[in-house]
Amino acid sequence: MAGHAHAAPDPLAPHASWSVTTRGTAPLPPMGWNSWNAFNSDIDEERILASAQALVNTGLAAKGYRYVDIDDGWWLRRRQPDGRLVIRAERFPSAVTADGAGSFRPLTDKLHAMGLKAGIYSDIGRNSCGQAYTANFANQPEGSQLEREVGLYGHIDQDIRLLMGDWNFDLIKVDGCGIRAMTPANPLVKSGAYRALGPLVDYDTLSRTDIPAVRGLYQEVSDALARTRPANDYVFSLCLWGSADVRSWARQVGNMSRTSEDISPNWERMLHNLDSVARRELYAHANSWNDPDMLYVGTGEFDMSHREEARSHMALWAMLNAPLIIGFDMRKATPDLLALLGNTALIALNQDPAGNQAVLAWDSDTVQIFVKTLADGSKGVAVFNRTGSAVDATLTAEQLKLRTDAPVDLVDLWEGKPARFTGETRLGLAPHQTLMFRATGQREHAGGLYLSEQPGAVNPAIDGVETPMADPMIHRGLLPWKNTKGSGERPIYGGWGGARADATPYGQALRIGGETFTSGIGTLANSRLEVRNAGFARFVTRVGVDDSALSATAKVRFEVFADGRSVARTGWIKRGDAPIALSAPVQGARIVELVARGDRTGLQNDLPVTWGAAALDR
Ligand code: GLA
């Protein structure tokens, strides 16, 4: 406590700052095209430039699709002994240089001259994903063991200077197969093809993953990028597929972060990738977005003969602030595919300047309703049928946080048709259909904005999750490349117990002392949330230990800080106690912090707490 000479630093002390990374530039979800879903690693200059040109010619570039990203397949070897990376120049004629090493500078110059941005791909380990898993893919690195070590490991500074400095790429995607796959037991390692490394990531088991070591390596890349690009004009894309508890640290390190294994062009897999972000609305912010992987719109079960599926995939990615990265050979794009990818209403939802990921307003395995609060106060709404059967759904004004006694105006974003309802409206959904609306009405909370309507402004700096646990809420379909080998598709993606908008950390409705809250933030005890205050005067809430807490005796004290000053606090309260109302002046403060302190140290997983009806008011 204050004045105590030997007190340990308080881990929940207010910081009066916003701790999402300011490195790199991604104020909105990046949009563009990537070679992987279109060509796998079978890439060349002609294919990449043709898709780039198509983005320009079709007007998609003007609508925001600016990044043209080269994925796996560009490298030939790491030159010995100086370690410089060598491009597979036979595939990239403009990269040929007299010294034989090659340079992508002519290609990035060309993309820049077209008004586009250029992205490149690497791996945090010594080896790539292709080397680890798909040796039969085209364009694998060649040469000796050392020459085939094309990943960043041991070369972070050198490679970042080359790729992002000399070659002037604007985005780098850094994969993680090299720290996951090259185990001493891997036959490829045993045979001497590759050197063993770690593994630092045990994909199946968080507790066997060296989380600090993984984070440390990605941090080194972040530091190298900051040195190489002092103008800060780049995007750092993390590709750890939700492993290594990346959910809890990505927002301090990178600008977008994969939340699951690779998408494939089928419905089940899309559901899986969707679920890996759907409940992480408080972990997506300007400059650091959740990435459920690239679009597969146009291919397989999302081709234009599967209209509802293609629309759903596109609409949901837009609503969840996913980076919109096309994965289609644009030379073959049909007008209806271009119309879907270029749907201005959906792009506007994704690129809305408020940067709020949609929040689940209604959840089930059958229908889900996502609501995204936009900068102008209106709502983007997706009513989503996960199933292969037609279903009826009811959309209520309450789900939109609009008044139930005043008309709600809807615009159907597929058909452009207006509609109006009061209270609730009944909707019919075709199999796999997503109805999309923009909704306006009178706000239920007229005085300001609920925090759960502005998840992009709420950062669970400390979410109380002491021991990362796998998230059991993600749909787990068959992995096409694994089929039913092994023992099953088990929960592996860390994130269980993270803070939520309008739900407890474990997905229950918020409830304090028998009273249900349809709006609020659910988190665990021993947490600190940062809230960006865009000019509001007052913070109001009614707090308590959530009724879903397992412990009936553990106590929690709630405290609110405005730019580091304590402005309101409760005494110690426990489960079953009535909610305590707090109203704190926050005028002029840039950062409001919400601290829930438990009376025990260590694991708080049994102790969900609720900031009920938390709002910033004018
Ligand atoms: C991993 C990534 C994919 C793609 C491939 C390339 O699987 O998750 O997005 O980059 O590697 O080999």
Coordinates of N, CA, C and O in Angstrom, one line a residue, residues 116-272:
L116 N -0.8 0.3 -55.6 CA -1.0 -0.8 -54.7 C 0.1 -0.9 -53.6 O 1.0 -0.2 -53.7
K117 N -0.1 -1.8 -52.7 CA 0.9 -2.1 -51.7 C 1.3 -3.5 -51.8 O 0.6 -4.3 -52.4
A118 N 2.5 -3.8 -51.4 CA 3.1 -5.1 -51.6 C 3.4 -5.9 -50.3 O 3.9 -5.3 -49.3
G119 N 3.0 -7.2 -50.3 CA 3.2 -8.0 -49.1 C 4.1 -9.2 -49.3 O 4.1 -9.7 -50.5
I120 N 4.8 -9.6 -48.3 CA 5.7 -10.8 -48.5 C 5.6 -11.7 -47.3 O 4.9 -11.3 -46.3
Y121 N 6.1 -12.9 -47.4 CA 5.9 -13.9 -46.4 C 7.2 -14.5 -45.9 O 8.1 -14.7 -46.6
S122 N 7.2 -14.8 -44.6 CA 8.4 -15.5 -44.0 C 7.9 -16.4 -42.9 O 6.7 -16.6 -42.7
D123 N 8.8 -17.0 -42.2 CA 8.5 -17.9 -41.1 C 9.5 -17.5 -39.9 O 10.6 -17.1 -40.1
I124 N 9.0 -17.6 -38.7 CA 9.8 -17.2 -37.5 C 10.8 -18.3 -37.2 O 11.8 -18.0 -36.5
G125 N 10.6 -19.5 -37.7 CA 11.6 -20.6 -37.4 C 12.7 -20.6 -38.6 O 12.8 -19.6 -39.3
R126 N 13.4 -21.7 -38.7 CA 14.4 -21.8 -39.7 C 13.8 -22.2 -41.0 O 14.4 -22.1 -42.1
N127 N 12.6 -22.9 -40.9 CA 12.1 -23.5 -42.1 C 10.6 -23.1 -42.3 O 10.0 -22.5 -41.4
S128 N 10.1 -23.3 -43.5 CA 8.8 -22.8 -43.9 C 7.7 -23.9 -43.6 O 8.0 -25.1 -43.4
C129 N 6.4 -23.5 -43.8 CA 5.3 -24.4 -43.6 C 5.4 -25.5 -44.7 O 5.1 -26.7 -44.5
G130 N 5.7 -25.0 -45.9 CA 5.8 -26.0 -47.0 C 6.8 -27.1 -46.7 O 6.6 -28.3 -46.9
Q131 N 8.0 -26.6 -46.3 CA 9.0 -27.6 -45.9 C 8.6 -28.6 -44.8 O 8.9 -29.8 -44.9
A132 N 7.8 -28.0 -43.9 CA 7.4 -28.9 -42.7 C 6.3 -29.8 -43.1 O 6.3 -31.0 -42.7
Y133 N 5.4 -29.4 -43.9 CA 4.2 -30.2 -44.1 C 3.9 -30.7 -45.5 O 3.1 -31.7 -45.7
T134 N 4.3 -30.0 -46.5 CA 3.9 -30.3 -47.8 C 5.0 -30.2 -48.8 O 5.1 -29.4 -49.8
A135 N 6.0 -31.2 -48.6 CA 7.2 -31.2 -49.5 C 6.9 -31.4 -50.9 O 7.7 -31.0 -51.8
N136 N 5.7 -31.9 -51.3 CA 5.4 -32.1 -52.7 C 4.9 -30.8 -53.3 O 4.6 -30.8 -54.5
F137 N 4.7 -29.7 -52.6 CA 4.3 -28.5 -53.1 C 5.3 -27.9 -54.1 O 6.5 -28.2 -53.9
A138 N 4.9 -27.0 -55.0 CA 5.8 -26.4 -55.9 C 6.8 -25.5 -55.2 O 6.4 -24.9 -54.1
N139 N 7.9 -25.2 -55.8 CA 8.8 -24.2 -55.4 C 9.3 -24.3 -54.0 O 9.4 -23.3 -53.3
Q140 N 9.7 -25.4 -53.5 CA 10.3 -25.6 -52.2 C 11.8 -25.1 -52.3 O 12.4 -25.2 -53.3
P141 N 12.3 -24.5 -51.2 CA 13.7 -24.1 -51.2 C 14.6 -25.3 -51.5 O 14.3 -26.4 -51.2
E142 N 15.8 -24.9 -52.1 CA 16.7 -26.0 -52.6 C 18.1 -25.8 -52.0 O 18.4 -24.7 -51.5
G143 N 18.9 -26.9 -52.1 CA 20.3 -26.8 -51.7 C 20.6 -27.6 -50.4 O 19.8 -28.5 -50.1
S144 N 21.7 -27.2 -49.7 CA 22.1 -27.9 -48.5 C 21.1 -27.6 -47.4 O 20.3 -26.7 -47.5
Q145 N 21.4 -28.3 -46.3 CA 20.5 -28.0 -45.1 C 20.5 -26.5 -44.7 O 19.4 -26.0 -44.5
L146 N 21.7 -25.9 -44.7 CA 21.8 -24.5 -44.3 C 21.1 -23.6 -45.4 O 20.4 -22.6 -45.1
E147 N 21.3 -24.0 -46.7 CA 20.7 -23.2 -47.7 C 19.2 -23.2 -47.7 O 18.5 -22.3 -48.2
R148 N 18.7 -24.3 -47.2 CA 17.2 -24.5 -47.2 C 16.6 -23.8 -46.0 O 15.4 -23.9 -45.8
E149 N 17.4 -23.2 -45.1 CA 16.9 -22.6 -43.9 C 16.5 -21.1 -44.3 O 17.3 -20.2 -44.0
V150 N 15.3 -21.0 -44.9 CA 14.9 -19.7 -45.4 C 14.2 -18.8 -44.4 O 13.8 -17.7 -44.7
G151 N 13.9 -19.4 -43.2 CA 13.1 -18.7 -42.2 C 13.9 -17.6 -41.5 O 15.1 -17.6 -41.6
L152 N 13.2 -16.8 -40.7 CA 13.9 -15.7 -40.0 C 14.8 -16.0 -38.9 O 15.7 -15.2 -38.5
Y153 N 14.7 -17.2 -38.3 CA 15.4 -17.6 -37.1 C 16.9 -17.4 -37.3 O 17.5 -18.0 -38.2
G154 N 17.5 -16.5 -36.4 CA 18.9 -16.3 -36.5 C 19.2 -15.2 -37.5 O 20.4 -14.8 -37.7
H155 N 18.3 -14.7 -38.3 CA 18.5 -13.8 -39.4 C 17.4 -12.6 -39.3 O 17.2 -12.0 -40.4
I156 N 16.8 -12.4 -38.2 CA 15.7 -11.5 -38.2 C 16.1 -10.1 -38.7 O 15.5 -9.6 -39.6
D157 N 17.2 -9.5 -38.2 CA 17.6 -8.2 -38.6 C 17.9 -8.1 -40.1 O 17.4 -7.3 -40.8
Q158 N 18.7 -9.1 -40.5 CA 19.2 -9.2 -41.9 C 18.0 -9.3 -42.9 O 17.9 -8.6 -43.9
D159 N 17.1 -10.2 -42.5 CA 16.0 -10.4 -43.5 C 15.0 -9.3 -43.5 O 14.5 -8.9 -44.5
I160 N 14.7 -8.7 -42.3 CA 13.8 -7.6 -42.3 C 14.3 -6.4 -43.1 O 13.6 -5.7 -43.8
R161 N 15.6 -6.2 -42.9 CA 16.3 -5.1 -43.7 C 16.1 -5.4 -45.2 O 15.8 -4.5 -46.0
L162 N 16.3 -6.6 -45.6 CA 16.3 -7.0 -47.0 C 14.8 -6.8 -47.5 O 14.5 -6.2 -48.5
L163 N 13.9 -7.5 -46.8 CA 12.5 -7.6 -47.3 C 11.8 -6.2 -47.2 O 11.1 -5.8 -48.2
M164 N 11.9 -5.7 -46.0 CA 11.1 -4.5 -45.8 C 11.8 -3.2 -46.0 O 11.2 -2.1 -46.1
G165 N 13.2 -3.3 -46.1 CA 14.0 -2.1 -46.4 C 14.3 -2.1 -47.9 O 13.7 -1.5 -48.7
D166 N 15.4 -2.9 -48.3 CA 15.8 -2.9 -49.6 C 14.7 -3.2 -50.6 O 14.6 -2.5 -51.7
W167 N 13.9 -4.2 -50.4 CA 12.9 -4.6 -51.3 C 11.6 -3.7 -51.1 O 10.7 -3.8 -52.0
N168 N 11.5 -3.1 -50.0 CA 10.4 -2.1 -49.8 C 9.0 -2.7 -49.8 O 8.0 -2.1 -50.3
F169 N 8.9 -3.9 -49.3 CA 7.5 -4.5 -49.1 C 6.8 -3.7 -48.0 O 7.5 -3.1 -47.1
D170 N 5.5 -3.7 -48.0 CA 4.7 -2.9 -47.0 C 4.1 -3.7 -45.9 O 3.6 -3.2 -45.0
L171 N 4.1 -5.0 -46.2 CA 3.4 -6.0 -45.2 C 4.3 -7.2 -45.2 O 4.8 -7.7 -46.2
I172 N 4.4 -7.7 -43.9 CA 5.1 -9.0 -43.8 C 4.2 -10.0 -43.0 O 3.8 -9.6 -41.9
K173 N 3.9 -11.1 -43.5 CA 3.2 -12.2 -42.8 C 4.3 -13.1 -42.3 O 5.1 -13.6 -43.1
V174 N 4.3 -13.4 -41.0 CA 5.3 -14.2 -40.4 C 4.6 -15.5 -39.8 O 3.9 -15.4 -38.8
D175 N 4.8 -16.6 -40.5 CA 4.3 -17.9 -40.1 C 5.1 -18.5 -39.0 O 6.1 -18.0 -38.6
G176 N 4.6 -19.6 -38.5 CA 5.3 -20.2 -37.3 C 5.6 -21.7 -37.4 O 6.0 -22.3 -36.4
C177 N 5.5 -22.3 -38.6 CA 5.7 -23.7 -38.7 C 7.1 -24.1 -38.3 O 7.3 -25.2 -37.7
G178 N 8.1 -23.3 -38.5 CA 9.5 -23.6 -38.2 C 9.7 -23.8 -36.7 O 10.7 -24.4 -36.3
I179 N 8.9 -23.2 -35.9 CA 9.1 -23.4 -34.4 C 8.0 -24.4 -33.9 O 7.9 -24.6 -32.7
R180 N 7.3 -25.0 -34.8 CA 6.2 -26.0 -34.4 C 6.6 -27.4 -34.9 O 6.3 -28.4 -34.2
A181 N 7.1 -27.5 -36.1 CA 7.1 -28.8 -36.7 C 8.5 -29.5 -36.6 O 8.5 -30.7 -36.7
M182 N 9.5 -28.7 -36.5 CA 10.9 -29.4 -36.6 C 11.3 -30.0 -35.2 O 12.4 -29.6 -34.7
T183 N 10.5 -30.9 -34.7 CA 10.8 -31.5 -33.5 C 11.9 -32.6 -33.7 O 12.0 -33.1 -34.8
P184 N 12.6 -32.9 -32.6 CA 13.7 -34.0 -32.8 C 13.1 -35.3 -33.3 O 13.7 -36.1 -34.0
A185 N 11.8 -35.5 -33.1 CA 11.1 -36.8 -33.5 C 10.6 -36.7 -34.9 O 10.3 -37.8 -35.5
N186 N 10.6 -35.6 -35.6 CA 10.1 -35.4 -36.9 C 11.1 -36.2 -37.9 O 12.3 -36.0 -37.9
P187 N 10.5 -37.1 -38.7 CA 11.4 -37.9 -39.6 C 12.2 -37.0 -40.5 O 13.3 -37.4 -40.8
L188 N 11.7 -35.8 -40.8 CA 12.5 -34.9 -41.7 C 13.7 -34.4 -40.9 O 14.8 -34.1 -41.5
V189 N 13.6 -34.3 -39.6 CA 14.8 -33.9 -38.8 C 15.7 -35.1 -38.6 O 16.9 -35.0 -38.8
K190 N 15.1 -36.2 -38.3 CA 15.9 -37.5 -38.1 C 16.7 -37.8 -39.3 O 17.9 -38.3 -39.2
S191 N 16.2 -37.6 -40.5 CA 16.9 -37.9 -41.7 C 18.0 -36.9 -42.0 O 18.7 -37.1 -42.9
G192 N 18.0 -35.8 -41.3 CA 19.0 -34.8 -41.5 C 18.6 -33.8 -42.5 O 19.4 -32.9 -42.9
A193 N 17.4 -33.8 -43.1 CA 16.9 -32.8 -44.0 C 16.9 -31.5 -43.4 O 17.2 -30.5 -44.0
Y194 N 16.4 -31.4 -42.1 CA 16.3 -30.1 -41.4 C 16.9 -30.2 -40.0 O 16.9 -31.3 -39.4
R195 N 17.3 -29.1 -39.5 CA 17.8 -29.1 -38.1 C 16.6 -29.0 -37.1 O 15.6 -28.4 -37.5
A196 N 16.8 -29.7 -36.0 CA 15.7 -29.6 -35.0 C 15.7 -28.2 -34.4 O 16.7 -27.5 -34.2
L197 N 14.5 -27.7 -34.1 CA 14.3 -26.4 -33.4 C 13.1 -26.6 -32.4 O 12.0 -26.8 -32.9
G198 N 13.3 -26.5 -31.2 CA 12.2 -26.6 -30.2 C 11.7 -28.0 -30.1 O 12.4 -28.9 -30.0
P199 N 10.4 -28.1 -30.2 CA 9.4 -27.1 -30.6 C 9.1 -26.1 -29.5 O 9.0 -26.5 -28.4
L200 N 8.9 -24.9 -30.0 CA 8.5 -23.8 -29.0 C 6.9 -23.8 -29.0 O 6.3 -23.5 -28.0
V201 N 6.3 -24.2 -30.1 CA 4.8 -24.3 -30.1 C 4.5 -25.8 -30.1 O 4.9 -26.5 -31.0
D202 N 3.7 -26.2 -29.1 CA 3.1 -27.5 -29.1 C 1.6 -27.2 -29.5 O 0.9 -26.7 -28.7
Y203 N 1.3 -27.5 -30.7 CA 0.0 -27.0 -31.2 C -1.2 -27.6 -30.5 O -2.2 -26.9 -30.3
D204 N -1.0 -28.8 -30.0 CA -2.1 -29.4 -29.3 C -2.2 -29.0 -27.8 O -3.3 -29.3 -27.2
T205 N -1.2 -28.5 -27.3 CA -1.1 -28.3 -25.8 C -0.5 -27.0 -25.4 O 0.7 -26.8 -25.6
L206 N -1.3 -26.1 -24.9 CA -0.8 -24.8 -24.5 C 0.2 -24.9 -23.4 O 1.2 -24.2 -23.4
S207 N 0.0 -25.9 -22.5 CA 1.0 -25.9 -21.4 C 2.3 -26.4 -21.8 O 3.3 -26.3 -21.1
R208 N 2.4 -27.1 -23.0 CA 3.7 -27.5 -23.4 C 4.3 -26.5 -24.4 O 5.3 -26.8 -25.1
T209 N 3.7 -25.4 -24.6 CA 4.2 -24.3 -25.5 C 5.0 -23.3 -24.7 O 4.5 -22.9 -23.6
D210 N 6.1 -22.9 -25.2 CA 6.9 -21.9 -24.5 C 6.5 -20.5 -25.0 O 7.0 -19.9 -25.9
I211 N 5.4 -20.1 -24.3 CA 4.7 -18.8 -24.7 C 5.7 -17.6 -24.7 O 5.8 -16.9 -25.7
P212 N 6.4 -17.4 -23.6 CA 7.3 -16.3 -23.6 C 8.4 -16.3 -24.7 O 8.7 -15.3 -25.3
A213 N 8.9 -17.5 -25.1 CA 9.9 -17.6 -26.1 C 9.3 -17.3 -27.5 O 9.9 -16.6 -28.3
V214 N 8.1 -17.8 -27.7 CA 7.4 -17.5 -29.0 C 7.2 -16.0 -29.1 O 7.5 -15.3 -30.1
R215 N 6.6 -15.4 -28.1 CA 6.3 -14.0 -28.1 C 7.6 -13.2 -28.3 O 7.7 -12.2 -29.0
G216 N 8.7 -13.6 -27.6 CA 10.0 -12.9 -27.7 C 10.5 -12.9 -29.1 O 11.0 -11.8 -29.6
L217 N 10.3 -14.0 -29.9 CA 10.8 -14.0 -31.3 C 10.0 -13.0 -32.1 O 10.5 -12.3 -32.9
Y218 N 8.7 -13.0 -31.9 CA 7.8 -12.1 -32.7 C 8.1 -10.6 -32.3 O 8.1 -9.7 -33.1
Q219 N 8.4 -10.4 -31.0 CA 8.8 -9.1 -30.5 C 10.1 -8.6 -31.2 O 10.2 -7.5 -31.6
E220 N 11.0 -9.6 -31.4 CA 12.3 -9.2 -32.1 C 12.0 -8.8 -33.6 O 12.6 -7.8 -34.1
V221 N 11.0 -9.4 -34.2 CA 10.6 -8.9 -35.5 C 10.0 -7.5 -35.5 O 10.4 -6.7 -36.3
S222 N 9.2 -7.3 -34.5 CA 8.6 -6.0 -34.3 C 9.7 -4.9 -34.1 O 9.6 -3.9 -34.7
D223 N 10.7 -5.3 -33.3 CA 11.8 -4.3 -33.1 C 12.6 -4.1 -34.4 O 12.9 -2.9 -34.7
A224 N 12.8 -5.1 -35.1 CA 13.6 -5.0 -36.4 C 12.8 -4.1 -37.4 O 13.3 -3.3 -38.1
L225 N 11.4 -4.3 -37.4 CA 10.6 -3.5 -38.3 C 10.6 -2.1 -37.9 O 10.7 -1.2 -38.7
A226 N 10.6 -1.8 -36.6 CA 10.6 -0.4 -36.1 C 12.0 0.3 -36.5 O 12.0 1.4 -36.9
R227 N 13.0 -0.5 -36.5 CA 14.3 0.1 -36.9 C 14.4 0.3 -38.4 O 14.9 1.3 -38.9
T228 N 13.9 -0.7 -39.2 CA 14.0 -0.6 -40.6 C 13.0 0.4 -41.2 O 13.3 1.0 -42.3
R229 N 11.8 0.5 -40.6 CA 10.8 1.4 -41.2 C 10.4 2.5 -40.2 O 9.3 2.4 -39.6
P230 N 11.3 3.4 -39.9 CA 11.0 4.4 -38.9 C 9.7 5.3 -39.2 O 9.1 5.8 -38.4
A231 N 9.4 5.3 -40.5 CA 8.2 6.0 -40.9 C 6.9 5.3 -40.4 O 5.8 5.8 -40.5
N232 N 7.1 4.0 -39.9 CA 5.9 3.3 -39.3 C 4.9 2.8 -40.3 O 3.8 2.5 -40.0
D233 N 5.2 2.8 -41.6 CA 4.3 2.6 -42.7 C 4.2 1.2 -43.2 O 4.5 0.9 -44.3
Y234 N 3.9 0.3 -42.3 CA 4.0 -1.2 -42.7 C 2.9 -1.9 -41.8 O 2.4 -1.4 -40.9
V235 N 2.7 -3.1 -42.2 CA 1.7 -4.0 -41.5 C 2.5 -5.3 -41.1 O 3.2 -5.9 -42.0
F236 N 2.4 -5.7 -39.9 CA 3.1 -6.9 -39.3 C 1.9 -7.9 -39.1 O 1.1 -7.7 -38.2
S237 N 1.9 -8.9 -39.9 CA 0.8 -9.9 -39.8 C 1.3 -11.2 -39.1 O 2.2 -11.9 -39.6
L238 N 0.8 -11.5 -37.9 CA 1.2 -12.7 -37.2 C 0.4 -13.9 -37.6 O -0.8 -13.9 -37.8
C239 N 1.1 -15.0 -37.9 CA 0.4 -16.2 -38.3 C 0.8 -17.4 -37.4 O 1.6 -18.2 -37.7
L240 N 0.1 -17.4 -36.2 CA 0.4 -18.5 -35.2 C -0.9 -19.3 -35.0 O -0.9 -20.1 -34.1
W241 N -1.9 -19.1 -35.9 CA -3.1 -19.9 -35.9 C -3.7 -20.1 -34.5 O -4.2 -21.2 -34.2
G242 N -3.7 -19.1 -33.7 CA -4.3 -19.1 -32.4 C -3.5 -19.9 -31.3 O -4.0 -20.0 -30.2
S243 N -2.3 -20.4 -31.7 CA -1.5 -21.1 -30.7 C -0.7 -20.1 -29.8 O -0.8 -18.9 -30.0
A244 N 0.0 -20.6 -28.9 CA 0.9 -19.9 -28.0 C 0.2 -18.7 -27.3 O 0.8 -17.7 -27.0
D245 N -1.1 -18.9 -27.0 CA -1.8 -17.9 -26.3 C -1.7 -16.5 -27.0 O -1.7 -15.4 -26.4
V246 N -1.6 -16.5 -28.3 CA -1.3 -15.3 -29.1 C -2.5 -14.3 -28.9 O -2.3 -13.1 -29.0
R247 N -3.7 -14.8 -28.6 CA -4.8 -13.9 -28.3 C -4.5 -12.9 -27.3 O -4.9 -11.7 -27.4
S248 N -3.7 -13.3 -26.3 CA -3.5 -12.4 -25.1 C -2.3 -11.4 -25.4 O -2.2 -10.4 -24.7
W249 N -1.5 -11.6 -26.4 CA -0.4 -10.7 -26.6 C -0.3 -10.1 -28.0 O 0.5 -9.2 -28.2
A250 N -1.0 -10.6 -29.0 CA -0.9 -10.1 -30.3 C -1.1 -8.6 -30.4 O -0.4 -7.9 -31.2
R251 N -2.0 -8.1 -29.6 CA -2.3 -6.6 -29.7 C -1.2 -5.8 -29.3 O -1.2 -4.6 -29.5
Q252 N -0.2 -6.4 -28.6 CA 0.9 -5.5 -28.2 C 2.1 -5.7 -29.2 O 3.1 -5.1 -29.1
V253 N 1.9 -6.6 -30.2 CA 3.1 -6.9 -31.0 C 2.8 -6.7 -32.5 O 3.6 -6.2 -33.3
G254 N 1.6 -7.1 -33.0 CA 1.4 -7.1 -34.4 C 0.1 -6.4 -34.8 O -0.7 -6.0 -34.0
N255 N -0.2 -6.2 -36.1 CA -1.3 -5.5 -36.6 C -2.5 -6.4 -37.0 O -3.6 -5.9 -37.2
M256 N -2.3 -7.7 -37.2 CA -3.3 -8.6 -37.4 C -2.8 -10.0 -37.0 O -1.6 -10.2 -37.0
S257 N -3.7 -10.8 -36.5 CA -3.2 -12.1 -35.9 C -4.2 -13.2 -36.2 O -5.3 -13.1 -35.8
R258 N -3.7 -14.3 -36.8 CA -4.5 -15.4 -37.1 C -5.0 -16.1 -35.8 O -4.3 -16.2 -34.8
T259 N -6.3 -16.5 -35.8 CA -6.9 -17.1 -34.7 C -7.2 -18.6 -34.8 O -7.7 -19.2 -33.8
S260 N -6.9 -19.1 -36.0 CA -7.2 -20.6 -36.2 C -6.3 -21.1 -37.3 O -5.6 -20.4 -38.0
E261 N -6.3 -22.4 -37.4 CA -5.7 -23.1 -38.5 C -6.3 -22.6 -39.8 O -7.2 -21.9 -39.9
D262 N -5.7 -23.1 -40.9 CA -6.0 -22.6 -42.3 C -7.5 -22.8 -42.6 O -8.0 -23.9 -42.3
I263 N -8.1 -21.9 -43.3 CA -9.4 -22.1 -43.8 C -9.3 -23.0 -45.0 O -8.3 -23.1 -45.7
S264 N -10.4 -23.7 -45.3 CA -10.4 -24.4 -46.6 C -11.8 -24.1 -47.2 O -12.7 -23.7 -46.4
P265 N -12.0 -24.4 -48.5 CA -13.2 -23.9 -49.1 C -14.4 -24.8 -48.9 O -15.0 -25.3 -49.8
N266 N -14.7 -25.0 -47.6 CA -16.0 -25.7 -47.3 C -16.6 -25.1 -46.1 O -16.0 -24.4 -45.3
W267 N -17.9 -25.3 -46.0 CA -18.8 -24.7 -45.0 C -18.3 -25.0 -43.5 O -18.2 -24.0 -42.7
E268 N -18.0 -26.2 -43.2 CA -17.6 -26.6 -41.9 C -16.4 -25.9 -41.4 O -16.3 -25.5 -40.3
R269 N -15.4 -25.8 -42.3 CA -14.2 -25.1 -42.0 C -14.4 -23.6 -41.8 O -13.8 -23.0 -41.0
M270 N -15.3 -23.0 -42.6 CA -15.6 -21.6 -42.5 C -16.2 -21.4 -41.1 O -15.8 -20.4 -40.4
L271 N -17.1 -22.3 -40.6 CA -17.7 -22.2 -39.3 C -16.6 -22.2 -38.2 O -16.6 -21.4 -37.3
H272 N -15.7 -23.1 -38.4 CA -14.6 -23.2 -37.5 C -13.8 -21.9 -37.4 O -13.5 -21.4 -36.3

